[in-house]
mmCIF file with all atom_site columns, C-alpha atoms in Angstrom:
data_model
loop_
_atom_site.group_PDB
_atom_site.id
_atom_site.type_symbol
_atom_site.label_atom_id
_atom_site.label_alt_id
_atom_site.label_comp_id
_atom_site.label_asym_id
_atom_site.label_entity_id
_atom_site.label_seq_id
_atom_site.pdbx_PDB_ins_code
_atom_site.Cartn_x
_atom_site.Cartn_y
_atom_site.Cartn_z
_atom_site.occupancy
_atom_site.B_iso_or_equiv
_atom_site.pdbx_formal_charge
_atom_site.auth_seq_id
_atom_site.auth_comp_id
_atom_site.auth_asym_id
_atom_site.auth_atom_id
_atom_site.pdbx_PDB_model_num
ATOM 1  C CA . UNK A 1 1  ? -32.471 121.467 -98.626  1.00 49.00 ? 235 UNK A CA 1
ATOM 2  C CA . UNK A 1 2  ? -33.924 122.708 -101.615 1.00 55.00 ? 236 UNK A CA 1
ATOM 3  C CA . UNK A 1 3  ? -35.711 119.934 -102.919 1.00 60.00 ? 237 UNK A CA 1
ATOM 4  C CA . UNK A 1 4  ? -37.958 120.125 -100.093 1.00 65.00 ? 238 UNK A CA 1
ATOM 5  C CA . UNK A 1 5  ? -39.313 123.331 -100.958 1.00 60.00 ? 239 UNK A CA 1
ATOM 6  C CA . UNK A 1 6  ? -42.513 123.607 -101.391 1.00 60.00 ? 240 UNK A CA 1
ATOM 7  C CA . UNK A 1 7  ? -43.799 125.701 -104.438 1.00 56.00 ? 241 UNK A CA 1
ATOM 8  C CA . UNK A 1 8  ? -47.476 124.656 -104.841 1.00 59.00 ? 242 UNK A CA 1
ATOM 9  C CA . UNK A 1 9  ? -48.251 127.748 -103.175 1.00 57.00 ? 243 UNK A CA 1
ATOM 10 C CA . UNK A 1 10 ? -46.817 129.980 -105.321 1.00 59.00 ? 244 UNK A CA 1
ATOM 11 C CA . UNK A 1 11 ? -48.755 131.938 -108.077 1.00 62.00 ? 245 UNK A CA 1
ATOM 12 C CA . UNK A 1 12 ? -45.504 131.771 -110.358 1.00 65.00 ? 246 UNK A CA 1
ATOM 13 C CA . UNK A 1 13 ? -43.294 129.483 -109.769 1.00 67.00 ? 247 UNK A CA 1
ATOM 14 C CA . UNK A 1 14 ? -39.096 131.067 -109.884 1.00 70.00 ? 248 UNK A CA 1
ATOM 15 C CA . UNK A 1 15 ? -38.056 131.816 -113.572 1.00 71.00 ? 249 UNK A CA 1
ATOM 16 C CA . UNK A 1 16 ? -41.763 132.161 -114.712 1.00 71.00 ? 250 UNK A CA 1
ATOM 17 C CA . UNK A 1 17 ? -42.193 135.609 -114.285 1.00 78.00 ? 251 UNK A CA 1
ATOM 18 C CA . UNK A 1 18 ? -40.474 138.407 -116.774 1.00 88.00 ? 252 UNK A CA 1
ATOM 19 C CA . UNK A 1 19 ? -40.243 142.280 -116.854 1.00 94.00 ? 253 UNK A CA 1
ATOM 20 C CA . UNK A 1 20 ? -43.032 143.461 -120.017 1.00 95.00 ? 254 UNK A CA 1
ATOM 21 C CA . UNK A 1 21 ? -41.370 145.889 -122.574 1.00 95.00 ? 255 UNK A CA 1
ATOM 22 C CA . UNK A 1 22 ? -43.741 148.661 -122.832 1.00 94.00 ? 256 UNK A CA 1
ATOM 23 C CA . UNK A 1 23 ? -43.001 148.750 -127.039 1.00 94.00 ? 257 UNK A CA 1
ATOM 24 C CA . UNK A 1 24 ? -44.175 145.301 -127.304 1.00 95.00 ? 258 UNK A CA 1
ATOM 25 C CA . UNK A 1 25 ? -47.023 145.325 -124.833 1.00 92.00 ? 259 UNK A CA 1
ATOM 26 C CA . UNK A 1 26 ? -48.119 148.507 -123.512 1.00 93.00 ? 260 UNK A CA 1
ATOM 27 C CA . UNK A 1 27 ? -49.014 148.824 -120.062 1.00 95.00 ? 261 UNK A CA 1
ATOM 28 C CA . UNK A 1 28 ? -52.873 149.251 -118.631 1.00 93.00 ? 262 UNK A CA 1
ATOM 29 C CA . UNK A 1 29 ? -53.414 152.366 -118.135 1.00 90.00 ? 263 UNK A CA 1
ATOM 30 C CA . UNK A 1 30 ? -54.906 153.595 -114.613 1.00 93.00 ? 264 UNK A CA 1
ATOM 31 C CA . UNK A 1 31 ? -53.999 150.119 -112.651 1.00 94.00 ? 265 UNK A CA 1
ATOM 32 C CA . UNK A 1 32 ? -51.019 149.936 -109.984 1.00 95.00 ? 266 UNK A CA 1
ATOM 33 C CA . UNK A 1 33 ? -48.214 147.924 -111.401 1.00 95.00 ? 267 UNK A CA 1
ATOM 34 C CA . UNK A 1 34 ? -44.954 146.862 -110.761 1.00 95.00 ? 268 UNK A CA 1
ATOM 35 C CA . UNK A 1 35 ? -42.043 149.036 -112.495 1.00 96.00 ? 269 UNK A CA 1
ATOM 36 C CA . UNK A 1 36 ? -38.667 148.941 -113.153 1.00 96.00 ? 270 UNK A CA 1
ATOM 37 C CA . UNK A 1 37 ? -37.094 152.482 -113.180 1.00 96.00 ? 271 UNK A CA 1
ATOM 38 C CA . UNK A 1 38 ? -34.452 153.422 -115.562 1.00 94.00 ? 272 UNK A CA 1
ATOM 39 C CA . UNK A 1 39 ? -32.064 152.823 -112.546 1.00 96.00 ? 273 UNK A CA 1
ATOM 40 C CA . UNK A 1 40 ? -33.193 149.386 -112.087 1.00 96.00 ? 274 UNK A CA 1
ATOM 41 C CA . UNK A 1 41 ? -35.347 150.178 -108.929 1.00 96.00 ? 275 UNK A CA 1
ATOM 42 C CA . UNK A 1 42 ? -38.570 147.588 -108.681 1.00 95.00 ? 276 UNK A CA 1
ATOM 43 C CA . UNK A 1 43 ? -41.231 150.197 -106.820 1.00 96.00 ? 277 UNK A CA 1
ATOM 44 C CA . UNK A 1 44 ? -45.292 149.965 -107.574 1.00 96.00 ? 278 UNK A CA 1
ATOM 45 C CA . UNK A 1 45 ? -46.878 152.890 -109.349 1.00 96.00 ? 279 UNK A CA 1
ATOM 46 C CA . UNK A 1 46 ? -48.746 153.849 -112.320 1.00 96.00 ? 280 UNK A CA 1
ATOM 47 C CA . UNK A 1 47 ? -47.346 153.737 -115.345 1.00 94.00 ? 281 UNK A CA 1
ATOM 48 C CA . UNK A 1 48 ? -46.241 157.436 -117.053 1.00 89.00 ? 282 UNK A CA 1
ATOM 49 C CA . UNK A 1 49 ? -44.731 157.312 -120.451 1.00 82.00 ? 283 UNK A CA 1
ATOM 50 C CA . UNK A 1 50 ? -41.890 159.836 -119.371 1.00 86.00 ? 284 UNK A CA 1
ATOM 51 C CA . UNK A 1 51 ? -42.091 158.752 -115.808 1.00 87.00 ? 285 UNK A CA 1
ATOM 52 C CA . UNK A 1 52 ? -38.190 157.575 -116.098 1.00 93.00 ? 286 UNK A CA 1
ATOM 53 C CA . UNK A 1 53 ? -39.903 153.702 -116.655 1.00 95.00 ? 287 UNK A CA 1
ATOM 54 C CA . UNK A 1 54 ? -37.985 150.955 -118.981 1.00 96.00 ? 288 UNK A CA 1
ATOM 55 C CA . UNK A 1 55 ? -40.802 148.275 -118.486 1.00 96.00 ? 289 UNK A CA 1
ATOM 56 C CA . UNK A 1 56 ? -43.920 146.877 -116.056 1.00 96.00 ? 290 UNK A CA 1
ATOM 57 C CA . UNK A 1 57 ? -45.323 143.652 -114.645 1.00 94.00 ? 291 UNK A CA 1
ATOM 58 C CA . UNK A 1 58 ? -48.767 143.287 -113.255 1.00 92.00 ? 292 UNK A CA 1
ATOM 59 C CA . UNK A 1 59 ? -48.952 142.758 -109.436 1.00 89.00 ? 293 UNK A CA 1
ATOM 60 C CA . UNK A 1 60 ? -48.738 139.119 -107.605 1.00 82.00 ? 294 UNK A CA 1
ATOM 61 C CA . UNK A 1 61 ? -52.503 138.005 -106.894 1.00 80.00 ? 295 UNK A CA 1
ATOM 62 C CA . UNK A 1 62 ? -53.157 136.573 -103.634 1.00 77.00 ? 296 UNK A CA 1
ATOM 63 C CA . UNK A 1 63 ? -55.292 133.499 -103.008 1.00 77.00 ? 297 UNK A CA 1
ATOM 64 C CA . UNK A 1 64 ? -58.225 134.656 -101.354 1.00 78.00 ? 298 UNK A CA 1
#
């Protein structure tokens, strides 16, 4: 069944997409991101330097 998937329709396809580390590549600031607590929670927020964060990704875009 899974070769009939169909993932033209994705924006990323699986395996394409990666948590940033926020010493390499610093988050924007003011812009609603994804975040990955120091629990290893995904939630959406703004990035805080001491907000308990250990990395980002931008939000999925839809196709409008």
């Amino acid at each position: 069944m899974r070769d009939n998937v169909n993932l033209s329709a994705c924006s990323a396809k699986p395996g394409e997409v990666y948590w940033r580390d926020p010493a390499k590549r610093s988050p924007p600031v003011g812009r609603k991101l994804l975040l990955l607590t120091d629990g290893g929670v995904a939630v959406i927020g703004l990035w805080h330097k001491d907000g308990g964060f250990q990395a980002w990704s931008p939000l999925p875009k839809r196709i409008k």
